[in-house]
Short mmCIF file of C-alpha atoms and ligand atoms in Angstrom, two decimals:
data_model
loop_
_atom_site.label_atom_id
_atom_site.label_comp_id
_atom_site.label_asym_id
_atom_site.label_seq_id
_atom_site.Cartn_x
_atom_site.Cartn_y
_atom_site.Cartn_z
CA MET U 13 -60.79 150.53 175.89
CA LYS U 14 -62.16 146.97 176.69
CA ALA U 15 -59.75 143.35 177.42
CA ALA U 16 -59.19 141.04 174.55
CA ILE U 17 -58.50 137.58 175.29
CA THR U 18 -55.79 137.35 173.49
CA THR U 19 -54.68 133.21 174.50
CA THR U 20 -56.22 130.68 176.06
CA ALA U 21 -54.98 127.36 176.81
CA LYS U 22 -56.00 124.21 179.15
CA TYR U 23 -55.04 121.21 181.40
CA LEU U 24 -56.76 118.28 182.21
CA PRO U 25 -55.09 115.39 183.47
CA GLU U 26 -54.63 111.59 181.66
CA GLU U 27 -55.99 109.64 184.38
CA VAL U 28 -60.04 109.19 183.04
CA MET U 29 -62.26 108.21 185.81
CA SER U 30 -65.31 106.77 183.68
CA ASN U 31 -69.19 106.01 185.38
CA GLN U 32 -68.17 102.31 184.52
CA ASP U 33 -65.22 102.96 187.43
CA LEU U 34 -67.14 104.51 189.72
CA GLU U 35 -69.92 102.05 189.38
CA ARG U 36 -67.47 99.67 191.09
CA MET U 37 -66.57 101.70 193.66
CA LEU U 38 -70.67 103.05 194.81
CA ASP U 39 -74.15 102.49 193.98
CA THR U 40 -74.52 104.05 191.06
CA ASN U 41 -74.64 103.82 187.34
CA ASP U 42 -73.45 104.87 184.29
CA GLU U 43 -77.87 105.07 183.52
CA TRP U 44 -78.66 106.83 186.23
CA ILE U 45 -75.15 108.84 185.78
CA THR U 46 -75.29 109.75 182.08
CA SER U 47 -79.16 110.35 181.96
CA ARG U 48 -79.28 113.13 185.05
CA THR U 49 -76.14 115.10 184.34
CA GLY U 50 -74.11 114.29 181.01
CA ILE U 51 -71.78 113.08 182.43
CA LYS U 52 -69.76 110.01 181.03
CA GLU U 53 -66.13 110.52 182.48
CA ARG U 54 -63.84 112.16 184.18
CA ARG U 55 -60.35 113.71 184.76
CA ILE U 56 -58.75 112.85 188.42
CA LEU U 57 -54.89 113.87 188.86
CA ARG U 58 -53.64 110.69 191.07
CA ASP U 59 -50.49 112.66 191.72
CA PRO U 60 -50.80 113.94 195.60
CA ALA U 61 -47.54 115.23 195.00
CA LYS U 62 -49.54 117.59 192.40
CA ALA U 63 -52.65 120.07 193.73
CA THR U 64 -54.37 122.96 191.29
CA SER U 65 -51.68 124.70 191.71
CA TYR U 66 -49.59 122.11 189.21
CA MET U 67 -52.27 122.01 186.58
CA CYS U 68 -52.41 126.06 186.51
CA THR U 69 -48.62 126.57 186.38
CA GLU U 70 -49.29 124.16 183.40
CA VAL U 71 -51.80 127.24 181.87
CA ALA U 72 -50.09 129.74 182.72
CA LYS U 73 -47.16 127.66 180.85
CA SER U 74 -48.99 127.08 177.64
CA LEU U 75 -49.84 130.55 177.92
CA LEU U 76 -46.73 131.96 177.71
CA GLU U 77 -45.72 129.85 174.92
CA LYS U 78 -48.64 130.25 172.52
CA ARG U 79 -48.30 134.22 173.18
CA GLY U 80 -44.97 133.90 172.87
CA ILE U 81 -43.51 137.07 175.13
CA SER U 82 -42.17 135.60 178.74
CA ALA U 83 -43.40 136.13 182.03
CA ASP U 84 -41.52 139.00 183.03
CA GLU U 85 -44.11 140.89 180.95
CA ILE U 86 -47.13 139.99 183.42
CA ASP U 87 -48.27 141.96 185.08
CA LEU U 88 -51.16 140.29 187.31
CA ILE U 89 -52.24 136.53 188.36
CA ILE U 90 -55.20 136.05 189.29
CA VAL U 91 -56.38 132.69 190.35
CA ALA U 92 -60.05 131.75 190.68
CA THR U 93 -60.02 128.74 192.76
CA MET U 94 -62.45 126.48 195.60
CA SER U 95 -59.23 123.84 196.12
CA PRO U 96 -56.08 126.09 196.96
CA ASP U 97 -52.59 123.98 197.75
CA MET U 98 -53.56 125.10 200.85
CA ILE U 99 -54.94 128.26 202.30
CA PHE U 100 -52.79 130.24 202.35
CA PRO U 101 -50.53 131.34 200.65
CA SER U 102 -53.10 132.29 197.75
CA THR U 103 -52.39 129.29 194.52
CA ALA U 104 -51.44 132.58 192.56
CA CYS U 105 -48.52 133.17 194.15
CA LEU U 106 -46.67 129.39 194.00
CA VAL U 107 -47.91 129.57 189.69
CA GLN U 108 -46.04 133.44 190.13
CA GLY U 109 -43.40 131.87 191.97
CA ASN U 110 -43.24 128.58 188.99
CA ILE U 111 -43.57 130.35 186.13
CA GLY U 112 -41.16 133.24 187.36
CA ALA U 113 -43.25 136.15 186.75
CA ARG U 114 -40.77 138.24 189.31
CA ASN U 115 -43.11 141.70 188.03
CA ALA U 116 -46.53 140.08 188.82
CA TRP U 117 -48.91 140.66 191.88
CA GLY U 118 -51.70 138.14 192.01
CA PHE U 119 -54.40 136.60 194.58
CA ASP U 120 -56.94 134.42 194.44
CA LEU U 121 -60.46 134.51 194.52
CA SER U 122 -63.41 132.80 195.42
CA ALA U 123 -66.74 132.22 194.10
CA ALA U 124 -66.56 128.39 193.66
CA CYS U 125 -67.89 127.73 189.91
CA SER U 126 -69.05 131.38 189.09
CA GLY U 127 -65.08 132.23 189.77
CA PHE U 128 -62.84 132.10 185.94
CA LEU U 129 -66.59 135.10 185.10
CA TYR U 130 -65.71 136.63 188.61
CA GLY U 131 -62.00 136.58 187.22
CA LEU U 132 -62.40 137.69 184.24
CA TYR U 133 -64.30 140.34 185.17
CA THR U 134 -62.04 141.72 187.37
CA GLY U 135 -58.52 141.20 185.23
CA ALA U 136 -60.39 143.15 182.59
CA GLN U 137 -61.09 146.14 184.64
CA PHE U 138 -57.58 146.69 185.71
CA ILE U 139 -57.11 146.39 181.73
CA GLU U 140 -59.31 149.21 180.57
CA SER U 141 -58.17 151.13 183.89
CA GLY U 142 -55.15 151.03 182.45
CA ASN U 143 -53.23 149.47 185.40
CA CYS U 144 -52.24 146.97 183.45
CA LYS U 145 -51.29 145.90 179.90
CA LYS U 146 -51.22 141.61 181.20
CA VAL U 147 -53.38 139.99 182.70
CA ILE U 148 -53.34 136.24 182.97
CA VAL U 149 -56.84 134.84 185.01
CA ILE U 150 -57.38 130.87 185.75
CA GLY U 151 -59.86 129.25 187.03
CA ALA U 152 -58.96 125.74 188.43
CA ASP U 153 -59.79 123.19 190.39
CA LYS U 154 -58.62 120.11 191.87
CA MET U 155 -61.79 118.43 192.92
CA SER U 156 -61.12 114.70 193.93
CA SER U 157 -58.77 116.19 197.09
CA ILE U 158 -62.47 117.58 197.97
CA LEU U 159 -64.77 114.94 197.21
CA ASP U 160 -66.04 111.92 199.36
CA TYR U 161 -66.12 108.88 197.09
CA THR U 162 -68.97 107.27 199.60
CA ASP U 163 -71.65 110.41 199.06
CA ARG U 164 -72.45 108.91 195.21
CA SER U 165 -74.75 111.50 194.89
CA THR U 166 -72.07 114.03 194.76
CA ALA U 167 -68.87 111.44 194.09
CA ILE U 168 -70.24 111.53 189.85
CA LEU U 169 -70.36 114.79 189.13
CA PHE U 170 -67.31 116.89 189.39
CA GLY U 171 -63.70 116.56 188.28
CA ASP U 172 -59.95 118.31 187.92
CA GLY U 173 -58.97 120.60 185.32
CA ALA U 174 -57.74 124.48 184.38
CA GLY U 175 -58.35 126.79 182.30
CA GLY U 176 -56.84 130.15 181.68
CA VAL U 177 -56.89 133.43 179.47
CA LEU U 178 -54.45 135.94 179.23
CA LEU U 179 -55.74 139.32 178.90
CA GLU U 180 -54.80 142.26 176.89
CA ALA U 181 -55.69 145.61 175.02
CA ALA U 182 -57.82 144.73 172.27
CA ALA U 183 -56.80 146.03 169.46
CA GLU U 184 -60.08 148.20 168.23
CA GLU U 185 -62.98 149.46 169.45
CA GLY U 186 -65.83 147.16 169.55
CA TYR U 187 -64.24 144.00 170.11
CA GLY U 188 -63.20 141.98 173.36
CA VAL U 189 -64.78 141.47 177.03
CA LEU U 190 -67.81 143.74 176.61
CA ASP U 191 -69.91 143.43 179.30
CA ALA U 192 -70.96 141.04 182.14
CA ARG U 193 -73.58 140.93 184.66
CA LEU U 194 -72.01 139.53 188.47
CA TYR U 195 -74.18 138.15 190.81
CA SER U 196 -74.27 136.77 194.26
CA ASP U 197 -76.83 135.67 196.79
CA GLY U 198 -75.58 135.72 200.11
CA LEU U 199 -78.98 135.47 201.30
CA ASN U 200 -80.92 132.10 200.14
CA GLY U 201 -77.14 130.08 199.06
CA PRO U 202 -74.37 128.88 201.54
CA ASN U 203 -76.48 126.39 203.23
CA HIS U 204 -76.81 123.81 199.56
CA LEU U 205 -73.67 124.64 198.83
CA LEU U 206 -70.72 124.29 200.81
CA MET U 207 -67.63 122.55 202.57
CA PRO U 208 -68.02 122.57 206.08
CA GLY U 209 -64.77 121.80 207.68
CA GLY U 210 -60.90 123.54 207.32
CA GLY U 211 -61.96 127.09 207.76
CA SER U 212 -61.80 129.03 211.21
CA LEU U 213 -65.44 128.05 212.01
CA HIS U 214 -64.83 124.11 211.38
CA PRO U 215 -60.37 123.89 211.64
CA ALA U 216 -59.07 120.45 211.08
CA SER U 217 -59.73 118.10 214.48
CA HIS U 218 -60.58 114.35 214.70
CA GLU U 219 -64.29 114.99 214.65
CA THR U 220 -64.62 116.95 211.40
CA VAL U 221 -62.78 114.32 209.72
CA ASP U 222 -64.94 112.10 210.77
CA GLN U 223 -68.15 113.40 209.50
CA HIS U 224 -66.87 113.26 206.53
CA MET U 225 -66.76 117.94 207.10
CA HIS U 226 -63.68 118.29 204.77
CA PHE U 227 -65.59 117.10 201.90
CA ILE U 228 -68.14 118.85 199.30
CA LYS U 229 -71.62 118.56 200.66
CA GLN U 230 -74.59 119.44 198.51
CA ASP U 231 -78.33 120.06 198.24
CA GLY U 232 -78.66 118.68 194.52
CA LYS U 233 -82.79 119.62 193.17
CA GLN U 234 -82.64 123.44 195.54
CA VAL U 235 -79.25 123.78 193.28
CA PHE U 236 -80.64 122.68 190.62
CA LYS U 237 -83.97 125.12 190.92
CA ALA U 238 -81.75 127.74 191.50
CA ALA U 239 -79.24 127.79 188.81
CA VAL U 240 -81.83 126.52 185.79
CA MET U 241 -83.48 130.66 186.84
CA ALA U 242 -80.47 132.07 187.44
CA MET U 243 -78.20 130.60 184.55
CA ALA U 244 -81.38 131.25 182.12
CA ASP U 245 -82.31 134.83 183.91
CA VAL U 246 -78.84 136.94 183.89
CA ALA U 247 -78.25 134.83 179.50
CA ALA U 248 -81.37 136.86 178.44
CA GLU U 249 -80.60 139.81 180.93
CA ILE U 250 -77.14 140.01 178.55
CA MET U 251 -78.64 139.25 175.70
CA GLN U 252 -81.15 142.28 176.20
CA ARG U 253 -79.03 145.19 177.15
CA ASN U 254 -76.37 144.36 174.63
CA ASN U 255 -78.89 143.67 172.14
CA LEU U 256 -78.08 140.01 171.12
CA THR U 257 -80.86 137.50 168.94
CA ALA U 258 -80.04 133.82 169.36
CA GLU U 259 -79.60 134.56 165.12
CA ASN U 260 -76.03 136.84 166.15
CA ILE U 261 -74.91 134.54 168.88
CA ASP U 262 -72.15 132.77 167.42
CA TRP U 263 -71.26 130.71 171.04
CA LEU U 264 -73.49 130.37 174.63
CA VAL U 265 -70.03 128.74 176.83
CA PRO U 266 -72.28 127.58 179.83
CA HIS U 267 -70.76 126.43 183.28
CA GLN U 268 -70.97 122.64 182.76
CA ALA U 269 -72.74 121.38 186.10
CA ASN U 270 -75.86 119.24 183.95
CA GLN U 271 -76.59 119.19 180.62
CA ARG U 272 -80.31 119.32 181.88
CA ILE U 273 -79.91 122.88 183.32
CA ILE U 274 -77.36 123.90 179.78
CA HIS U 275 -80.58 123.03 177.74
CA ALA U 276 -82.79 124.60 180.12
CA THR U 277 -80.76 127.82 179.29
CA ALA U 278 -80.56 127.44 175.53
CA ASP U 279 -83.91 126.88 175.11
CA ARG U 280 -84.84 130.30 177.12
CA MET U 281 -82.52 132.60 174.49
CA GLY U 282 -83.91 130.66 172.02
CA ILE U 283 -80.23 129.04 170.90
CA THR U 284 -80.15 125.71 168.73
CA GLU U 285 -77.71 123.33 169.53
CA GLU U 286 -75.05 123.36 167.63
CA LYS U 287 -74.29 126.89 169.14
CA VAL U 288 -73.92 125.77 172.28
CA MET U 289 -70.28 124.83 173.96
CA MET U 290 -70.98 121.09 175.69
CA ASN U 291 -67.69 119.36 177.10
CA ILE U 292 -69.61 118.01 179.91
CA ALA U 293 -70.14 114.04 178.55
CA ARG U 294 -66.02 114.26 178.55
CA TYR U 295 -64.83 116.21 182.32
CA GLY U 296 -67.77 116.83 184.62
CA ASN U 297 -67.56 119.81 186.50
CA THR U 298 -64.27 121.11 186.98
CA THR U 299 -66.43 123.87 189.24
CA ALA U 300 -64.04 127.33 187.97
CA GLY U 301 -61.95 125.32 185.06
CA THR U 302 -65.65 124.57 183.10
CA VAL U 303 -65.65 128.02 181.17
CA PRO U 304 -61.95 128.60 180.27
CA ILE U 305 -61.83 124.86 179.26
CA CYS U 306 -64.98 125.55 176.69
CA LEU U 307 -63.20 128.46 175.55
CA ALA U 308 -59.54 127.10 175.53
CA GLU U 309 -61.43 124.06 173.58
CA LEU U 310 -63.31 126.58 170.59
CA ASP U 311 -60.58 128.41 169.88
CA GLU U 312 -58.18 125.58 169.46
CA GLN U 313 -60.94 123.66 167.01
CA GLY U 314 -60.66 126.33 164.62
CA LYS U 315 -64.75 127.54 166.37
CA LEU U 316 -63.23 131.21 167.18
CA HIS U 317 -63.23 134.12 165.22
CA LYS U 318 -63.05 137.89 164.67
CA GLY U 319 -66.63 139.08 165.51
CA SER U 320 -67.92 136.00 167.24
CA ASN U 321 -70.09 136.74 169.45
CA LEU U 322 -70.07 134.65 173.11
CA VAL U 323 -71.84 134.67 175.80
CA LEU U 324 -70.04 133.01 178.95
CA VAL U 325 -72.70 132.09 181.96
CA SER U 326 -71.88 130.09 185.22
CA PHE U 327 -73.61 129.26 188.52
CA GLY U 328 -72.31 128.37 191.67
CA ALA U 329 -71.56 128.46 195.19
CA GLY U 330 -72.09 131.03 197.50
CA TYR U 331 -74.55 131.41 195.42
CA THR U 332 -73.30 133.39 192.59
CA TRP U 333 -73.97 133.24 189.25
CA GLY U 334 -73.30 135.50 186.44
CA GLY U 335 -73.19 136.53 182.89
CA VAL U 336 -70.72 137.97 179.86
CA TYR U 337 -70.77 139.42 176.46
CA VAL U 338 -67.75 138.84 174.75
CA ARG U 339 -66.92 139.78 171.27
CA TRP U 340 -63.84 137.56 169.43
CA GLN U 341 -60.99 140.21 168.64
O1 UT7 B 408 -71.37 123.11 189.85
C1 UT7 B 408 -71.81 124.38 190.58
C2 UT7 B 408 -74.06 124.30 190.90
N1 UT7 B 408 -73.82 122.62 190.76
C3 UT7 B 408 -74.90 121.96 190.21
O2 UT7 B 408 -75.82 122.82 189.72
C4 UT7 B 408 -75.60 120.52 190.48
C5 UT7 B 408 -77.38 120.97 190.94
N2 UT7 B 408 -77.69 119.71 191.06
C6 UT7 B 408 -78.08 118.21 190.34
O3 UT7 B 408 -77.30 118.65 188.93
C7 UT7 B 408 -78.54 117.60 189.93
O4 UT7 B 408 -79.80 117.90 191.16
C8 UT7 B 408 -77.96 116.70 190.32
C9 UT7 B 408 -77.65 115.84 189.11
C10 UT7 B 408 -77.31 116.97 191.81
C11 UT7 B 408 -78.46 115.38 191.01
O5 UT7 B 408 -80.17 115.12 190.38
P1 UT7 B 408 -81.42 115.11 190.39
O6 UT7 B 408 -82.77 114.39 189.53
O7 UT7 B 408 -82.24 116.51 191.34
O8 UT7 B 408 -82.08 113.85 191.82
P2 UT7 B 408 -81.78 113.47 193.08
O9 UT7 B 408 -80.85 113.82 193.94
O10 UT7 B 408 -83.67 114.10 193.32
O11 UT7 B 408 -81.82 111.56 193.35
C12 UT7 B 408 -83.12 111.04 192.61
C13 UT7 B 408 -82.53 109.70 192.71
C14 UT7 B 408 -82.78 109.48 194.89
O12 UT7 B 408 -83.65 108.58 194.97
P3 UT7 B 408 -85.22 108.33 195.35
O13 UT7 B 408 -85.29 109.27 196.09
O14 UT7 B 408 -85.94 108.86 193.82
O15 UT7 B 408 -85.33 107.17 195.30
C15 UT7 B 408 -81.44 110.01 194.64
O16 UT7 B 408 -80.91 108.79 196.00
O17 UT7 B 408 -82.11 109.24 192.65
C16 UT7 B 408 -80.72 108.47 193.29
N3 UT7 B 408 -79.16 108.48 193.50
C17 UT7 B 408 -78.70 108.56 192.64
N4 UT7 B 408 -78.72 107.53 191.84
C18 UT7 B 408 -77.91 106.93 191.12
C19 UT7 B 408 -78.75 110.07 193.73
N5 UT7 B 408 -77.48 110.15 193.54
C20 UT7 B 408 -77.63 108.95 192.47
C21 UT7 B 408 -76.34 108.16 191.51
N6 UT7 B 408 -76.42 106.59 191.04
N7 UT7 B 408 -74.30 109.09 191.46
#
C-alpha cells in the first residue's frame, strides 16, 4: 500500500520582518525585493534560546494533536534541515525527546530546499515496505541563524519556519504518494549555494568568523537559471509519467524561493495562477519549510479533497531538486 499524508501542520514564529524593516538595515528597498522575488515579509525566531528543534517540536505536537494519537505510536521521525540546532546530535533526536516518542527512531536529512521532498519520499518507503506504520516528516529551517544581515543579496530572501506531515498507509489503492523523481547535481551545484564554514573543511576559527564563512553564500543568477530549468523539467516529467494534464492537476505546490521561478514552472506546465500555491509574499524562503507549510495552509483552508492531484516541486543547494505526485486521500 502507498503512503498517504494523513495530517499536516506548520509553525511560523510570530515576529514579522518586513521589507521596510530591511530597508533600515541594508541598501535595499521594498520595490526591488517585491519585483525581483515576490517577498513582502518573512518571520523571524528571535529568541536565541529557541532553534530549529523548537519549531519542529511545535509541528510534531500539532500533528499528534490533530490526528489524536500519542507519541508512543510514532515509528520514525525524519527532519529535513540545513540549520540543525547542532551538527550533532540530530534535530530528530531532540524532537523525539521533546515529544517523548519512546518507540521511534529518527534522523536528519540534508538536502537544503529539497529536503522535505527527499524526506517525504524516504518516509514513504518505510510505510510501503511495511516497516513503519506512522512516520513524521518535517522540513524546518531557522534561516536567520545563518544569514549575513550585511549581505543584501541573501538577507532579503529567507525567513524562519517549519512544516510537517504524518505519513500512514493509504486507506485505498490509488491514493497517497504515487510517484517521485528526485535528482542531485554534485558536478555543477556545490559552489553556487553553500555555507563554507563550520564543517570539517573549515571548522570554526577566528578566521572563519572574520570572513563571514558561517553564513549562506549564493550566486543568485546561476542558481536562478538552474532552478528554472530543473523545476520545470521535473514538473513536466512527473506530468508525463502519470498522465497528468493542466486540467486534472488541482495544485502545483512549489518551493517558494522566487515568484519568477514559480511562474516559469507553472507556465511550462500550462497551469493557471489559481492552481499555484504561493505564500512567498508572507514567509519568504523558509528552505526545507516551504513545501510542508504550503501543504498545511492548503489543508487548513479546506482546499484539499479526496482525489485532489498535487504536484510538489523543489530546487535547492547541492544542487538538489525533485517532483512528487500526491493524490490526496
Ligand atoms: O532556495 C534555494 C534556491 N535559491 C534560489 O532559487 C534563488 C535563485 N536566485 C534568485 O532568486 C535571484 O537571482 C535573486 C533574487 C537572488 C537576485 O535577483 P536577480 O534578478 O538575479 O538580481 P541580480 O543578482 O542580477 O542583481 C541585479 C542588481 C545588481 O545591481 P547591478 O549590478 O545591476 O547594478 C545587484 O547589485 O540588483 C542589485 N541587488 C540589489 N538591489 C537592491 C542585489 N540585491 C539587491 C537588493 N536590493 N537586496
